Amino acid sequence: MNKLERIQAAIRGEKTDQVPYSFWTHLPGIDLDPEKLAAMTYDFYREYDLDFIKTMNNGMYGVECFGCKIDYSDIEKGGVAKIISTPVCSASDWTKLSPLSLDNPVLARELHSLELILKKVKRENVPVIFTIFSPLTLADKISNRKVTEHVAQGYGAEVKKALAVIAQTTADLARRAIAMGADGVFFASQLSSYDKVSGSLYAEYGKPYDLQVLEAVRDGWFNTIHAHGTNIMFELLKDYPVNVFNWHAGESLPTVPEAFDLTGKCLMGGLERMDITNAHKNELYHQIYESILALGGRHLILTPGCVVRYPLNKEMLSFVKKAKDEVESSLKLHGRL
């Protein structure tokens, strides 16, 4: 099987020649230059023989395009980017947001990088999924984590107006990515956690706008929901119209077999990302073994639950495939796979 056939078979729940796998990280500094980002993304995929490419976009591009200014200096130290200025400083500012053209310099930069990646892999039969963010995730970042506070203050209508704007822009971007040749989107939902907001708030301010975006990419065969963090809103997300479900398995329920039984979807996950960063080899062997065995090697794309954090350890990144191959070989030898 080539990589494309392997991923497609996993999504259909068919037996594959080997369990497909991948991982991704941030590329601080590089991810602001579309040519360098495409080249580094391609080299990263080739170096670790990944079965699919998730675009490693600047994680703040979805708010940068609306006028936010970002400080990225902590990422290489294992931290996160920080917003240092935003057009939404008070609740009344939500009405200032307007839908963006795909000619917006930030959005054009991300699409150009995707174009270059797709050109590099044109004859390699490897799927590519383009990273986008849920509208409520972006609204929370744009407001410097004050979106729920503004709703509580009685500005729900203003927030919804802004969410509609963000959803329209995101849907247009995602639709263009699929039209360019991306096989799907990686739809990152970072607020769909009971640790962040209530289920009722997400049902009103999150889900309708998520579905608006996902409707725009219905032609993608590799659309993936990424439920970020712990204590995820599984009941709200499990039936989203996507082909693949990704979450921080091992850090947040459900378990791998539970997630499959309740979604019927191909699962992407099984590895705890900090065990890669912290060189916990025994833990990774165990996670690979448990994940493959739980599903009999089907309906599974083995990945971390989220981005591999810095400092990156190249030996550990190479170890993931080595351990996967060894576990698969042992399971097959003993007739368990």
XYZ file of C-alpha atoms in Angstrom:
337
model
C 0.000 0.000 0.000
C 1.128 3.559 -0.564
C 0.411 6.218 2.056
C -2.768 7.441 0.372
C -4.187 3.917 0.140
C -3.187 3.209 3.754
C -4.990 6.250 5.158
C -8.059 5.661 3.015
C -8.225 2.034 4.151
C -7.894 3.078 7.810
C -10.785 5.516 7.416
C -12.906 2.767 5.858
C -11.952 0.393 8.675
C -10.192 -2.044 6.365
C -7.054 -4.025 7.115
C -3.892 -2.117 6.247
C -0.391 -3.389 5.520
C 0.737 -1.381 8.545
C -0.917 1.007 10.961
C -0.531 4.524 9.540
C 1.045 7.154 11.738
C 2.102 10.779 11.813
C 2.889 13.715 14.091
C 3.398 17.456 13.786
C 4.935 20.382 15.639
C 5.326 24.152 15.503
C 7.939 25.813 13.317
C 8.392 29.223 15.000
C 9.701 31.929 12.703
C 9.718 29.570 9.752
C 5.916 29.433 9.769
C 5.706 33.107 8.838
C 7.498 32.469 5.534
C 5.406 30.363 3.107
C 8.365 29.094 1.072
C 10.394 28.075 4.126
C 7.334 26.568 5.791
C 6.520 24.417 2.757
C 10.124 23.267 2.440
C 10.450 22.430 6.143
C 7.073 20.666 6.203
C 8.100 18.517 3.261
C 11.494 17.721 4.774
C 9.832 16.846 8.100
C 7.441 14.425 6.389
C 10.272 12.784 4.438
C 12.669 12.536 7.374
C 10.208 10.648 9.585
C 8.374 8.776 6.789
C 4.982 10.101 7.908
C 1.802 8.646 6.409
C 0.078 12.004 6.052
C 0.959 15.680 6.310
C -0.903 18.010 8.639
C 0.046 21.540 7.665
C 2.092 23.103 10.459
C 0.689 26.594 10.077
C 1.420 29.470 12.347
C -1.050 28.662 15.126
C -2.189 32.273 15.351
C -2.808 32.954 11.677
C -6.572 32.816 12.204
C -6.454 35.860 14.488
C -3.452 37.581 12.932
C -5.557 38.010 9.783
C -8.119 39.983 11.833
C -5.450 42.397 13.098
C -4.017 40.785 16.242
C -0.307 41.275 16.997
C 1.486 38.184 18.343
C 4.590 37.462 20.450
C 6.063 34.048 19.499
C 9.220 34.201 21.616
C 8.208 31.508 24.140
C 7.448 28.708 21.649
C 11.012 27.440 21.240
C 11.251 27.228 25.045
C 8.199 24.974 25.153
C 5.712 27.790 25.726
C 2.929 29.260 23.619
C 2.359 32.356 21.509
C 0.838 35.398 23.206
C -1.437 38.103 21.829
C -0.050 41.536 22.641
C -2.697 43.658 20.886
C -6.139 42.980 19.441
C -8.965 44.862 17.719
C -11.412 43.494 20.323
C -10.481 45.220 23.573
C -14.006 45.605 24.937
C -17.332 43.859 24.400
C -18.577 46.612 22.112
C -15.687 45.983 19.702
C -17.122 42.702 18.376
C -19.168 44.598 15.787
C -15.952 45.938 14.210
C -15.083 42.587 12.615
C -15.910 42.123 8.923
C -15.536 39.071 6.655
C -12.103 38.869 5.075
C -11.180 38.303 1.471
C -8.822 35.411 0.747
C -6.543 38.114 -0.647
C -5.905 39.149 2.963
C -2.086 38.958 3.235
C -2.157 36.478 6.118
C -4.678 34.128 4.522
C -2.917 34.418 1.160
C 0.355 33.474 2.905
C -1.175 30.292 4.360
C -2.771 29.291 1.055
C 0.486 29.910 -0.805
C 2.334 27.620 1.594
C -0.322 24.947 1.055
C 0.028 25.370 -2.707
C 3.789 24.809 -2.452
C 3.373 21.717 -0.254
C 0.831 20.199 -2.631
C 3.195 20.841 -5.522
C 6.059 19.091 -3.696
C 4.018 15.939 -2.981
C 2.123 15.837 -6.268
C 3.451 12.401 -7.275
C 4.030 10.936 -3.813
C 0.539 9.632 -2.927
C 0.564 11.177 0.532
C -2.563 12.888 1.945
C -2.391 16.512 3.094
C -4.826 18.092 5.544
C -5.006 21.839 6.094
C -5.203 23.236 9.628
C -8.103 25.520 10.510
C -9.601 26.607 13.836
C -13.138 26.636 15.147
C -14.821 30.063 15.137
C -15.255 30.116 18.934
C -11.579 29.219 19.359
C -10.636 32.209 17.212
C -13.101 34.522 18.962
C -11.616 33.558 22.318
C -8.096 34.318 21.096
C -9.091 37.586 19.406
C -10.610 38.827 22.677
C -7.650 37.680 24.776
C -9.768 34.969 26.451
C -12.706 37.238 27.253
C -15.389 35.864 24.947
C -17.284 34.042 27.721
C -16.988 37.092 29.957
C -18.531 39.252 27.250
C -21.386 36.778 26.787
C -22.024 36.835 30.544
C -22.093 40.646 30.431
C -25.010 40.553 28.006
C -23.187 40.974 24.711
C -24.209 37.610 23.279
C -25.765 39.121 20.155
C -22.583 41.046 19.376
C -20.464 37.932 19.912
C -22.730 35.924 17.594
C -22.409 38.560 14.904
C -18.623 38.278 15.143
C -18.782 34.476 15.155
C -20.769 34.576 11.914
C -18.054 36.762 10.381
C -15.279 34.463 11.584
C -17.163 31.360 10.420
C -17.714 32.828 6.961
C -14.030 33.703 6.596
C -12.921 30.286 7.881
C -15.389 28.475 5.613
C -14.153 30.411 2.579
C -10.546 29.584 3.474
C -11.274 25.900 4.069
C -13.295 25.597 0.865
C -10.408 27.093 -1.101
C -7.926 24.673 0.516
C -10.021 21.696 -0.583
C -10.423 23.144 -4.091
C -6.630 23.504 -4.305
C -6.150 19.799 -3.597
C -6.010 19.350 0.176
C -7.581 16.017 1.145
C -9.350 17.480 4.143
C -9.100 19.906 7.016
C -7.781 19.487 10.527
C -10.501 21.351 12.410
C -8.992 22.378 15.748
C -11.549 23.076 18.474
C -9.697 24.415 21.501
C -12.672 25.566 23.555
C -14.830 22.424 23.435
C -13.755 21.394 26.923
C -15.803 21.489 30.114
C -12.676 22.964 31.719
C -13.089 26.011 29.454
C -16.815 26.678 28.983
C -20.157 25.099 29.815
C -21.787 22.613 27.490
C -24.790 24.892 27.030
C -22.584 27.815 26.017
C -20.722 25.698 23.472
C -23.992 24.335 22.093
C -25.135 27.915 21.429
C -21.909 29.733 20.547
C -19.695 26.935 19.296
C -21.443 24.097 17.515
C -23.612 26.047 15.013
C -20.581 27.903 13.677
C -18.451 24.730 13.651
C -21.070 23.053 11.486
C -21.187 26.053 9.157
C -17.471 25.636 8.480
C -17.594 21.856 8.174
C -20.467 22.087 5.698
C -18.144 24.095 3.446
C -15.618 21.226 3.299
C -17.991 18.306 2.783
C -15.971 17.356 -0.334
C -12.933 16.569 1.809
C -12.530 12.821 2.459
C -10.003 13.252 5.301
C -11.753 15.890 7.432
C -10.673 15.579 11.057
C -12.010 17.084 14.273
C -9.334 17.873 16.849
C -10.860 18.086 20.326
C -8.195 19.920 22.250
C -7.330 19.517 25.911
C -8.767 17.562 28.796
C -12.394 16.925 29.795
C -13.568 17.309 26.191
C -17.222 17.742 25.211
C -17.391 14.303 23.656
C -21.200 14.213 23.619
C -21.297 17.379 21.464
C -18.426 16.468 19.137
C -18.818 12.740 18.540
C -21.385 13.131 15.756
C -19.701 16.000 13.894
C -19.729 15.428 10.097
C -16.069 14.436 9.803
C -14.304 11.193 8.907
C -11.708 11.161 11.680
C -11.788 11.941 15.416
C -8.613 13.217 17.117
C -8.264 13.972 20.828
C -5.759 13.765 23.676
C -6.262 10.024 24.194
C -4.749 8.975 27.501
C -5.049 12.492 28.869
C -8.806 12.871 28.413
C -11.599 10.348 28.227
C -12.917 8.561 26.236
C -10.563 5.606 25.925
C -9.587 4.451 22.445
C -12.079 1.532 22.204
C -14.808 3.643 23.817
C -14.259 6.439 21.293
C -14.603 4.016 18.388
C -17.693 2.312 19.787
C -19.441 5.639 20.326
C -18.408 7.415 17.109
C -17.867 4.652 14.569
C -15.183 6.911 13.105
C -11.553 6.318 12.324
C -9.533 7.491 15.328
C -6.406 9.620 15.182
C -4.371 9.518 18.366
C -3.080 7.046 20.935
C 0.215 8.751 21.814
C 0.757 11.234 24.623
C 2.786 14.056 23.138
C 4.757 14.952 26.260
C 6.087 11.392 26.411
C 7.746 12.135 23.065
C 9.139 15.450 24.302
C 10.272 13.914 27.613
C 11.743 10.739 26.061
C 9.484 8.299 27.923
C 10.124 5.282 25.711
C 8.398 2.636 27.822
C 5.253 4.737 28.009
C 5.232 5.128 24.223
C 5.666 1.388 23.661
C 2.728 0.798 25.991
C 0.508 3.380 24.285
C 1.277 1.994 20.835
C 0.594 -1.566 22.009
C -2.676 -0.687 23.736
C -3.981 1.440 20.861
C -3.245 -1.097 18.124
C -4.523 -4.030 20.161
C -7.718 -2.214 21.184
C -8.863 -1.836 17.574
C -7.093 -4.790 15.988
C -5.049 -2.348 13.936
C -8.129 -1.041 12.104
C -9.905 2.322 12.251
C -6.658 3.822 13.612
C -4.139 6.459 12.589
C -1.517 6.523 15.315
C -0.561 10.085 16.306
C -0.108 12.242 19.382
C -3.231 13.992 20.615
C -1.764 17.349 19.637
C 1.356 19.174 18.516
C 4.688 17.780 19.760
C 6.031 20.412 22.132
C 9.532 21.843 22.253
C 12.340 21.096 22.854
C 12.204 18.644 19.948
C 14.296 15.492 20.226
C 15.032 14.047 16.794
C 15.999 10.694 18.233
C 12.613 10.455 19.956
C 10.734 11.491 16.815
C 12.473 8.659 14.935
C 11.765 6.305 17.840
C 7.990 6.573 17.370
C 8.020 4.751 14.017
C 10.648 2.288 15.218
C 8.507 1.379 18.238
C 5.343 1.171 16.116
C 7.009 -1.203 13.655
C 8.361 -3.392 16.472
C 5.001 -3.597 18.249
C 3.164 -4.432 15.030
C 5.705 -7.104 14.150
C 5.402 -8.708 17.579
C 1.608 -8.662 17.509
C 1.557 -10.265 14.064
C 4.105 -12.882 15.134
C 1.881 -13.922 18.031
C -1.268 -13.928 15.911
C -2.824 -10.959 17.660
C -2.977 -8.678 14.644
